Amino acid sequence: MKKNLLIIAAISMVAVLTSCGGSKEPVVKIGVYEPASGDNGAGGKQETLGIQYANSITPKVEIAGKEYKVQLEIVDNESSNDKAVTAASELINKGVSIVLGSYGSGVSIAASDTFKDANVPAVGVTCTNPQVTAGNSHYFRICFLDPFQGSVHANLAKEQFNAKRAYALAKLGDDYSVGLCKFFIEACKKLGIEVIYETFPDGTSDFSAYVANAKNNNVDVMFTPTSIEAAALIIEQANTQGVTVPLLAGDTWDSNVILAAAKGTNIGVYVTTFFVEGSKDKQVTDFVNGFRNYINTNATAKTNNGGDDEIAAVSAMGFDAYYTALAALKNAGSIKGADVMKALPTTTYKGVSGAIAFDSTGDAIRDVAYIKKVNTSTGKWDYVAQQTVK
């Protein structure tokens, strides 16, 4: 009986301590607003992996002299503008101090007002459309923008392939691919390159007619900055029809899905991206080695990475975004969203993808993109160039 009374007393004491907050560790919540399903699910998972890996290394942060546990709140926006507000609202309801994401400019734009109304800042990781940050003071980003990326591809088409005629293909209603094609076309015109432009509707799974149109018009390059899901189908159809001109694409194609689709074909695939392996910088090599080990020792992480240990640039960007968020929290000296928002314009961080700082619009100050090509024999990436716009 005495033993039972002691147990009851111990349980009661734990309950009292818990209710008073005595045993609770202070927590700051970072929202992860990314697609885990839909057209951009594969890329969203890889971007999230970079954030999760960073959190596993640095699970705590000191803010104004107080140590907090960093808790990731992850939601799936399903790659859908229609689901964007619901997913964003879920993060707000969970009390996040800052949001990271999304992979996909359309869902970022669609959720923007939800974050604004809640006074919670968002930091885009790889959403490259200018509209994400235009005209607001709550959305920031750490990646380069599509006007720059489109110009890089136009310059690549002119300088490397002496292109006089190009074909551009985008998904109808998709802010990312439509916007990037627009900037590519504008840059091509300045360089004297004629562009044939088409869009395909949502749900398209047969790209034979689009590839045939490009081929029949004797273009010198094809620019196809689509989702990963559509990309694999386009590569397959290009190979079937014996396309010999290069396929150029934006950052979404920097994925092991593309490597698998292009391996064993005769298709030249060139992508612009934010990060490449091979640097001798210790910070970069530590990330590459550590992230690869993280993937290979975590079955779920490996599955979310597409089943292998290839490192996508979006994972490196997710990694940098997490540490940028920590830097903003430290700079703010507060976990209140409004305070973090005020601190972001003066927040800087040297990441594995380069130095991160924000201009007056909240955009990253970046003027370099990396270009990679699929090695169709090995199924790996070959580094091509580091390119700016002339």
Tab-separated table of C-alpha atoms in Angstrom:
chain	number	residue	atom	x	y	z
A	1	MET	CA	0.000	0.000	0.000
A	2	LYS	CA	2.830	2.364	0.947
A	3	LYS	CA	4.583	1.552	-2.333
A	4	ASN	CA	1.409	2.397	-4.289
A	5	LEU	CA	1.080	5.709	-2.466
A	6	LEU	CA	4.672	6.590	-3.355
A	7	ILE	CA	4.025	5.806	-7.025
A	8	ILE	CA	0.873	7.945	-7.008
A	9	ALA	CA	2.796	10.785	-5.365
A	10	ALA	CA	5.552	10.547	-7.970
A	11	ILE	CA	3.038	10.624	-10.806
A	12	SER	CA	1.317	13.622	-9.228
A	13	MET	CA	4.630	15.468	-8.945
A	14	VAL	CA	5.398	14.853	-12.655
A	15	ALA	CA	1.935	16.149	-13.538
A	16	VAL	CA	2.470	19.299	-11.476
A	17	LEU	CA	5.865	19.973	-13.034
A	18	THR	CA	4.495	19.419	-16.532
A	19	SER	CA	1.467	21.645	-15.970
A	20	CYS	CA	3.706	24.395	-14.621
A	21	GLY	CA	6.069	24.068	-17.571
A	22	GLY	CA	8.880	22.918	-15.315
A	23	SER	CA	9.965	20.063	-17.567
A	24	LYS	CA	9.134	21.658	-20.897
A	25	GLU	CA	11.871	22.881	-23.200
A	26	PRO	CA	11.202	26.214	-24.964
A	27	VAL	CA	10.294	25.565	-28.612
A	28	VAL	CA	10.457	27.717	-31.733
A	29	LYS	CA	8.560	26.413	-34.735
A	30	ILE	CA	9.693	26.684	-38.360
A	31	GLY	CA	7.035	25.952	-40.949
A	32	VAL	CA	7.971	23.819	-43.952
A	33	TYR	CA	5.536	24.639	-46.742
A	34	GLU	CA	6.376	22.160	-49.506
A	35	PRO	CA	4.716	19.714	-51.917
A	36	ALA	CA	5.021	16.036	-51.027
A	37	SER	CA	2.545	15.021	-53.730
A	38	GLY	CA	1.309	16.247	-57.097
A	39	ASP	CA	3.418	17.349	-60.059
A	40	ASN	CA	6.184	18.797	-57.875
A	41	GLY	CA	6.097	16.193	-55.098
A	42	ALA	CA	9.481	14.679	-55.964
A	43	GLY	CA	11.270	18.024	-55.869
A	44	GLY	CA	9.397	19.150	-52.779
A	45	LYS	CA	10.489	16.070	-50.886
A	46	GLN	CA	14.129	16.689	-51.801
A	47	GLU	CA	13.915	20.334	-50.748
A	48	THR	CA	12.380	19.269	-47.440
A	49	LEU	CA	15.160	16.707	-46.964
A	50	GLY	CA	17.742	19.489	-46.935
A	51	ILE	CA	15.778	21.285	-44.223
A	52	GLN	CA	15.366	18.107	-42.182
A	53	TYR	CA	19.056	17.264	-42.467
A	54	ALA	CA	20.023	20.741	-41.240
A	55	ASN	CA	17.607	20.365	-38.329
A	56	SER	CA	19.185	17.019	-37.420
A	57	ILE	CA	22.596	18.716	-37.198
A	58	THR	CA	21.421	21.861	-35.427
A	59	PRO	CA	18.228	21.072	-33.520
A	60	LYS	CA	18.560	24.039	-31.170
A	61	VAL	CA	19.088	27.787	-31.482
A	62	GLU	CA	19.927	30.499	-28.969
A	63	ILE	CA	17.678	33.541	-29.243
A	64	ALA	CA	18.267	36.546	-26.962
A	65	GLY	CA	20.281	34.399	-24.561
A	66	LYS	CA	17.674	31.641	-24.346
A	67	GLU	CA	18.041	28.214	-25.928
A	68	TYR	CA	15.114	26.885	-27.964
A	69	LYS	CA	14.437	23.514	-29.501
A	70	VAL	CA	13.682	23.986	-33.214
A	71	GLN	CA	10.569	22.100	-34.222
A	72	LEU	CA	9.765	21.635	-37.898
A	73	GLU	CA	6.085	21.808	-38.801
A	74	ILE	CA	5.741	20.196	-42.226
A	75	VAL	CA	2.664	20.436	-44.453
A	76	ASP	CA	1.953	19.164	-47.964
A	77	ASN	CA	0.572	21.836	-50.304
A	78	GLU	CA	0.050	19.063	-52.886
A	79	SER	CA	1.591	21.183	-55.703
A	80	SER	CA	-1.853	22.779	-55.961
A	81	ASN	CA	-2.768	26.460	-55.899
A	82	ASP	CA	-6.223	25.387	-54.730
A	83	LYS	CA	-4.768	23.638	-51.670
A	84	ALA	CA	-2.202	26.352	-50.931
A	85	VAL	CA	-4.267	28.461	-48.515
A	86	THR	CA	-5.383	25.428	-46.494
A	87	ALA	CA	-1.790	24.211	-46.098
A	88	ALA	CA	-0.533	27.697	-45.220
A	89	SER	CA	-3.337	28.185	-42.679
A	90	GLU	CA	-2.378	24.916	-41.023
A	91	LEU	CA	1.112	26.273	-40.407
A	92	ILE	CA	-0.234	29.538	-39.013
A	93	ASN	CA	-2.517	27.629	-36.657
A	94	LYS	CA	0.484	25.663	-35.401
A	95	GLY	CA	2.169	28.887	-34.314
A	96	VAL	CA	5.207	28.983	-36.614
A	97	SER	CA	7.583	31.943	-36.395
A	98	ILE	CA	8.839	31.716	-39.984
A	99	VAL	CA	7.980	29.623	-43.049
A	100	LEU	CA	10.303	28.006	-45.604
A	101	GLY	CA	9.061	27.195	-49.120
A	102	SER	CA	7.733	26.412	-51.508
A	103	TYR	CA	9.178	24.357	-54.298
A	104	GLY	CA	6.956	25.808	-57.024
A	105	SER	CA	6.266	29.512	-57.491
A	106	GLY	CA	2.528	29.118	-58.081
A	107	VAL	CA	1.765	27.692	-54.632
A	108	SER	CA	4.058	30.283	-53.044
A	109	ILE	CA	2.129	33.111	-54.684
A	110	ALA	CA	-1.213	31.508	-53.814
A	111	ALA	CA	-0.367	31.296	-50.090
A	112	SER	CA	1.327	34.685	-49.842
A	113	ASP	CA	-1.603	36.650	-48.411
A	114	THR	CA	-2.208	33.980	-45.767
A	115	PHE	CA	1.286	34.512	-44.389
A	116	LYS	CA	0.957	38.294	-44.736
A	117	ASP	CA	-2.331	38.449	-42.799
A	118	ALA	CA	-0.808	36.390	-39.981
A	119	ASN	CA	2.313	38.596	-39.811
A	120	VAL	CA	4.525	35.575	-40.436
A	121	PRO	CA	7.437	35.898	-42.882
A	122	ALA	CA	8.152	33.321	-45.570
A	123	VAL	CA	11.479	32.547	-47.205
A	124	GLY	CA	11.288	30.968	-50.640
A	125	VAL	CA	13.910	28.305	-51.181
A	126	THR	CA	13.766	27.734	-54.953
A	127	CYS	CA	10.606	29.550	-56.101
A	128	THR	CA	12.054	31.707	-58.871
A	129	ASN	CA	9.088	33.673	-60.272
A	130	PRO	CA	9.410	37.452	-59.592
A	131	GLN	CA	5.778	37.658	-58.425
A	132	VAL	CA	6.628	35.774	-55.215
A	133	THR	CA	8.273	38.831	-53.641
A	134	ALA	CA	6.934	41.636	-55.843
A	135	GLY	CA	4.962	44.321	-53.998
A	136	ASN	CA	5.191	42.810	-50.511
A	137	SER	CA	7.441	42.975	-47.461
A	138	HIS	CA	6.802	39.522	-45.972
A	139	TYR	CA	8.083	37.126	-48.655
A	140	PHE	CA	11.826	36.708	-49.171
A	141	ARG	CA	13.866	34.160	-51.117
A	142	ILE	CA	17.403	32.756	-51.280
A	143	CYS	CA	17.477	31.678	-54.955
A	144	PHE	CA	18.096	33.479	-58.236
A	145	LEU	CA	15.082	34.692	-60.268
A	146	ASP	CA	13.584	33.605	-63.571
A	147	PRO	CA	14.500	36.753	-65.553
A	148	PHE	CA	18.121	35.854	-64.819
A	149	GLN	CA	17.621	32.112	-65.367
A	150	GLY	CA	15.798	32.691	-68.666
A	151	SER	CA	18.620	34.940	-69.861
A	152	VAL	CA	21.226	32.357	-68.884
A	153	HIS	CA	19.500	29.776	-71.089
A	154	ALA	CA	19.161	32.186	-74.006
A	155	ASN	CA	22.880	32.944	-73.735
A	156	LEU	CA	23.642	29.223	-73.533
A	157	ALA	CA	21.560	28.588	-76.667
A	158	LYS	CA	23.410	31.317	-78.553
A	159	GLU	CA	26.958	30.755	-77.325
A	160	GLN	CA	27.148	26.971	-77.084
A	161	PHE	CA	24.690	25.859	-79.769
A	162	ASN	CA	24.686	28.858	-82.134
A	163	ALA	CA	20.888	28.710	-82.043
A	164	LYS	CA	18.873	30.702	-84.546
A	165	ARG	CA	15.519	29.082	-83.783
A	166	ALA	CA	14.288	27.674	-80.474
A	167	TYR	CA	11.190	25.878	-79.210
A	168	ALA	CA	9.724	26.697	-75.787
A	169	LEU	CA	7.133	24.595	-73.982
A	170	ALA	CA	5.251	25.438	-70.768
A	171	LYS	CA	2.289	24.123	-68.812
A	172	LEU	CA	-0.802	26.284	-69.279
A	173	GLY	CA	-1.578	28.265	-66.120
A	174	ASP	CA	1.671	27.326	-64.377
A	175	ASP	CA	3.386	30.457	-63.033
A	176	TYR	CA	6.826	28.863	-63.053
A	177	SER	CA	7.066	27.375	-66.545
A	178	VAL	CA	5.010	30.091	-68.279
A	179	GLY	CA	6.997	32.840	-66.567
A	180	LEU	CA	10.368	31.237	-67.273
A	181	CYS	CA	9.478	30.703	-70.942
A	182	LYS	CA	8.443	34.366	-71.146
A	183	PHE	CA	11.828	35.544	-69.883
A	184	PHE	CA	13.642	33.062	-72.141
A	185	ILE	CA	11.733	34.361	-75.161
A	186	GLU	CA	12.468	37.990	-74.265
A	187	ALA	CA	16.184	37.254	-73.920
A	188	CYS	CA	16.217	35.241	-77.161
A	189	LYS	CA	14.716	38.130	-79.105
A	190	LYS	CA	17.531	40.398	-77.933
A	191	LEU	CA	20.024	37.809	-79.190
A	192	GLY	CA	18.293	37.370	-82.543
A	193	ILE	CA	16.859	33.913	-81.799
A	194	GLU	CA	13.374	33.137	-83.147
A	195	VAL	CA	11.188	31.199	-80.681
A	196	ILE	CA	8.204	28.924	-81.320
A	197	TYR	CA	6.137	28.800	-78.122
A	198	GLU	CA	3.464	26.309	-77.050
A	199	THR	CA	1.635	25.401	-73.838
A	200	PHE	CA	0.083	22.105	-72.780
A	201	PRO	CA	-2.955	21.666	-70.477
A	202	ASP	CA	-2.912	20.164	-66.999
A	203	GLY	CA	-3.076	16.385	-67.051
A	204	THR	CA	-1.158	15.956	-70.310
A	205	SER	CA	0.672	12.630	-70.499
A	206	ASP	CA	1.325	12.416	-74.241
A	207	PHE	CA	3.907	14.904	-75.486
A	208	SER	CA	4.421	13.355	-78.920
A	209	ALA	CA	2.689	16.174	-80.809
A	210	TYR	CA	4.696	18.878	-79.034
A	211	VAL	CA	8.005	17.138	-79.654
A	212	ALA	CA	7.031	16.517	-83.282
A	213	ASN	CA	6.185	20.201	-83.755
A	214	ALA	CA	9.586	21.224	-82.430
A	215	LYS	CA	11.309	18.701	-84.662
A	216	ASN	CA	9.313	19.666	-87.771
A	217	ASN	CA	10.199	23.320	-87.278
A	218	ASN	CA	13.911	22.488	-87.382
A	219	VAL	CA	14.718	24.189	-84.100
A	220	ASP	CA	18.261	24.290	-82.737
A	221	VAL	CA	17.291	23.897	-79.067
A	222	MET	CA	14.210	22.959	-77.046
A	223	PHE	CA	13.501	24.874	-73.833
A	224	THR	CA	11.175	22.863	-71.589
A	225	PRO	CA	11.149	24.104	-67.963
A	226	THR	CA	8.315	21.814	-66.857
A	227	SER	CA	7.632	19.766	-63.737
A	228	ILE	CA	9.711	16.639	-63.140
A	229	GLU	CA	6.690	14.473	-63.894
A	230	ALA	CA	6.266	15.999	-67.363
A	231	ALA	CA	10.033	16.099	-67.929
A	232	ALA	CA	10.459	12.327	-67.885
A	233	LEU	CA	7.693	11.969	-70.480
A	234	ILE	CA	9.205	14.675	-72.699
A	235	ILE	CA	12.652	13.032	-72.596
A	236	GLU	CA	11.122	9.659	-73.429
A	237	GLN	CA	9.222	11.083	-76.390
A	238	ALA	CA	12.222	13.080	-77.626
A	239	ASN	CA	14.279	9.899	-77.593
A	240	THR	CA	11.533	7.941	-79.396
A	241	GLN	CA	11.372	10.554	-82.162
A	242	GLY	CA	15.145	10.739	-82.518
A	243	VAL	CA	15.534	14.348	-81.435
A	244	THR	CA	19.146	15.441	-81.866
A	245	VAL	CA	18.970	18.989	-80.509
A	246	PRO	CA	19.628	19.707	-76.820
A	247	LEU	CA	16.857	20.013	-74.250
A	248	LEU	CA	17.366	23.002	-71.972
A	249	ALA	CA	15.497	23.319	-68.685
A	250	GLY	CA	15.416	25.266	-65.448
A	251	ASP	CA	16.180	24.293	-61.883
A	252	THR	CA	13.240	21.863	-61.558
A	253	TRP	CA	15.036	19.400	-63.832
A	254	ASP	CA	17.978	19.128	-61.435
A	255	SER	CA	16.739	15.771	-60.170
A	256	ASN	CA	17.723	12.115	-60.161
A	257	VAL	CA	14.412	11.487	-61.971
A	258	ILE	CA	15.901	13.313	-64.955
A	259	LEU	CA	19.136	11.340	-64.703
A	260	ALA	CA	17.182	8.075	-64.819
A	261	ALA	CA	15.009	9.242	-67.717
A	262	ALA	CA	17.951	10.388	-69.844
A	263	LYS	CA	20.366	7.557	-69.083
A	264	GLY	CA	20.924	5.331	-72.111
A	265	THR	CA	19.346	7.811	-74.526
A	266	ASN	CA	20.926	10.113	-77.086
A	267	ILE	CA	19.273	13.204	-75.616
A	268	GLY	CA	21.419	16.087	-74.405
A	269	VAL	CA	19.829	17.586	-71.288
A	270	TYR	CA	21.198	20.837	-69.881
A	271	VAL	CA	19.870	22.442	-66.680
A	272	THR	CA	20.499	25.588	-64.698
A	273	THR	CA	20.909	25.022	-60.995
A	274	PHE	CA	21.883	26.591	-57.676
A	275	PHE	CA	24.565	24.199	-56.435
A	276	VAL	CA	27.106	21.710	-57.732
A	277	GLU	CA	29.329	19.182	-56.022
A	278	GLY	CA	33.081	19.252	-56.472
A	279	SER	CA	34.004	22.395	-54.571
A	280	LYS	CA	37.046	22.117	-52.304
A	281	ASP	CA	35.385	24.423	-49.783
A	282	LYS	CA	35.193	22.553	-46.452
A	283	GLN	CA	31.648	23.718	-45.787
A	284	VAL	CA	30.522	22.265	-49.114
A	285	THR	CA	32.403	18.964	-48.735
A	286	ASP	CA	31.099	18.543	-45.185
A	287	PHE	CA	27.553	19.042	-46.452
A	288	VAL	CA	27.975	16.629	-49.364
A	289	ASN	CA	29.502	13.889	-47.218
A	290	GLY	CA	27.114	14.413	-44.323
A	291	PHE	CA	23.966	14.612	-46.428
A	292	ARG	CA	24.898	11.515	-48.404
A	293	ASN	CA	25.460	9.620	-45.151
A	294	TYR	CA	22.121	10.928	-43.843
A	295	ILE	CA	20.335	9.564	-46.910
A	296	ASN	CA	22.104	6.208	-46.859
A	297	THR	CA	21.399	5.595	-43.177
A	298	ASN	CA	17.754	6.669	-43.246
A	299	ALA	CA	15.418	4.514	-45.326
A	300	THR	CA	12.628	7.114	-45.398
A	301	ALA	CA	15.033	9.847	-46.445
A	302	LYS	CA	16.403	7.672	-49.228
A	303	THR	CA	12.905	6.925	-50.491
A	304	ASN	CA	12.064	10.631	-50.446
A	305	ASN	CA	15.261	11.287	-52.387
A	306	GLY	CA	14.110	9.011	-55.190
A	307	GLY	CA	15.806	5.838	-53.984
A	308	ASP	CA	19.463	6.815	-54.392
A	309	ASP	CA	21.977	9.204	-52.866
A	310	GLU	CA	22.267	11.751	-55.673
A	311	ILE	CA	22.262	15.233	-54.169
A	312	ALA	CA	19.791	17.622	-55.788
A	313	ALA	CA	20.554	21.333	-55.646
A	314	VAL	CA	17.179	21.922	-53.986
A	315	SER	CA	18.371	19.862	-51.006
A	316	ALA	CA	21.400	22.129	-50.640
A	317	MET	CA	19.097	25.132	-50.888
A	318	GLY	CA	16.779	23.686	-48.244
A	319	PHE	CA	19.821	23.205	-46.011
A	320	ASP	CA	20.821	26.850	-46.484
A	321	ALA	CA	17.246	28.060	-45.980
A	322	TYR	CA	17.099	26.415	-42.548
A	323	TYR	CA	20.268	28.164	-41.389
A	324	THR	CA	19.060	31.455	-42.873
A	325	ALA	CA	15.903	31.059	-40.764
A	326	LEU	CA	18.028	30.460	-37.649
A	327	ALA	CA	20.111	33.538	-38.468
A	328	ALA	CA	16.918	35.607	-38.814
A	329	LEU	CA	15.613	34.377	-35.444
A	330	LYS	CA	18.919	35.270	-33.780
A	331	ASN	CA	18.944	38.644	-35.526
A	332	ALA	CA	15.393	39.336	-34.370
A	333	GLY	CA	16.090	38.296	-30.792
A	334	SER	CA	12.509	37.081	-30.753
A	335	ILE	CA	10.270	34.247	-31.934
A	336	LYS	CA	7.429	36.593	-32.907
A	337	GLY	CA	6.767	36.487	-36.630
A	338	ALA	CA	6.522	40.267	-36.917
A	339	ASP	CA	9.952	40.698	-35.287
A	340	VAL	CA	11.531	38.053	-37.517
A	341	MET	CA	10.035	39.780	-40.561
A	342	LYS	CA	11.676	43.069	-39.551
A	343	ALA	CA	15.018	41.323	-39.027
A	344	LEU	CA	15.141	39.470	-42.358
A	345	PRO	CA	16.246	42.409	-44.577
A	346	THR	CA	19.485	42.698	-42.572
A	347	THR	CA	20.008	38.956	-42.132
A	348	THR	CA	22.951	37.347	-43.928
A	349	TYR	CA	24.360	33.847	-44.050
A	350	LYS	CA	27.209	32.130	-45.879
A	351	GLY	CA	25.738	28.857	-47.108
A	352	VAL	CA	26.879	25.865	-49.115
A	353	SER	CA	25.224	27.466	-52.161
A	354	GLY	CA	27.015	30.767	-51.625
A	355	ALA	CA	26.581	33.999	-49.690
A	356	ILE	CA	22.976	34.878	-48.867
A	357	ALA	CA	21.733	38.447	-48.457
A	358	PHE	CA	18.540	40.221	-49.502
A	359	ASP	CA	17.929	43.255	-51.698
A	360	SER	CA	15.208	45.850	-51.117
A	361	THR	CA	12.588	43.563	-52.671
A	362	GLY	CA	13.496	40.615	-50.470
A	363	ASP	CA	15.193	38.782	-53.328
A	364	ALA	CA	18.549	37.070	-53.044
A	365	ILE	CA	21.525	39.012	-54.329
A	366	ARG	CA	22.773	36.392	-56.799
A	367	ASP	CA	24.177	36.726	-60.312
A	368	VAL	CA	25.582	33.245	-60.987
A	369	ALA	CA	23.952	30.023	-62.148
A	370	TYR	CA	25.583	26.637	-62.646
A	371	ILE	CA	24.942	24.599	-65.776
A	372	LYS	CA	25.029	20.808	-65.714
A	373	LYS	CA	24.506	18.187	-68.401
A	374	VAL	CA	23.294	14.610	-68.032
A	375	ASN	CA	25.978	12.081	-68.824
A	376	THR	CA	23.763	9.561	-70.610
A	377	SER	CA	26.335	6.787	-70.207
A	378	THR	CA	26.795	7.008	-66.454
A	379	GLY	CA	23.449	8.521	-65.500
A	380	LYS	CA	25.308	11.220	-63.550
A	381	TRP	CA	25.676	14.972	-63.899
A	382	ASP	CA	28.615	16.537	-65.720
A	383	TYR	CA	29.500	20.090	-64.752
A	384	VAL	CA	29.418	22.385	-67.800
A	385	ALA	CA	29.917	25.957	-66.652
A	386	GLN	CA	29.337	28.689	-64.144
A	387	GLN	CA	27.493	31.350	-66.080
A	388	THR	CA	26.406	34.926	-65.707
A	389	VAL	CA	24.511	37.023	-68.249
A	390	LYS	CA	26.569	39.182	-70.575
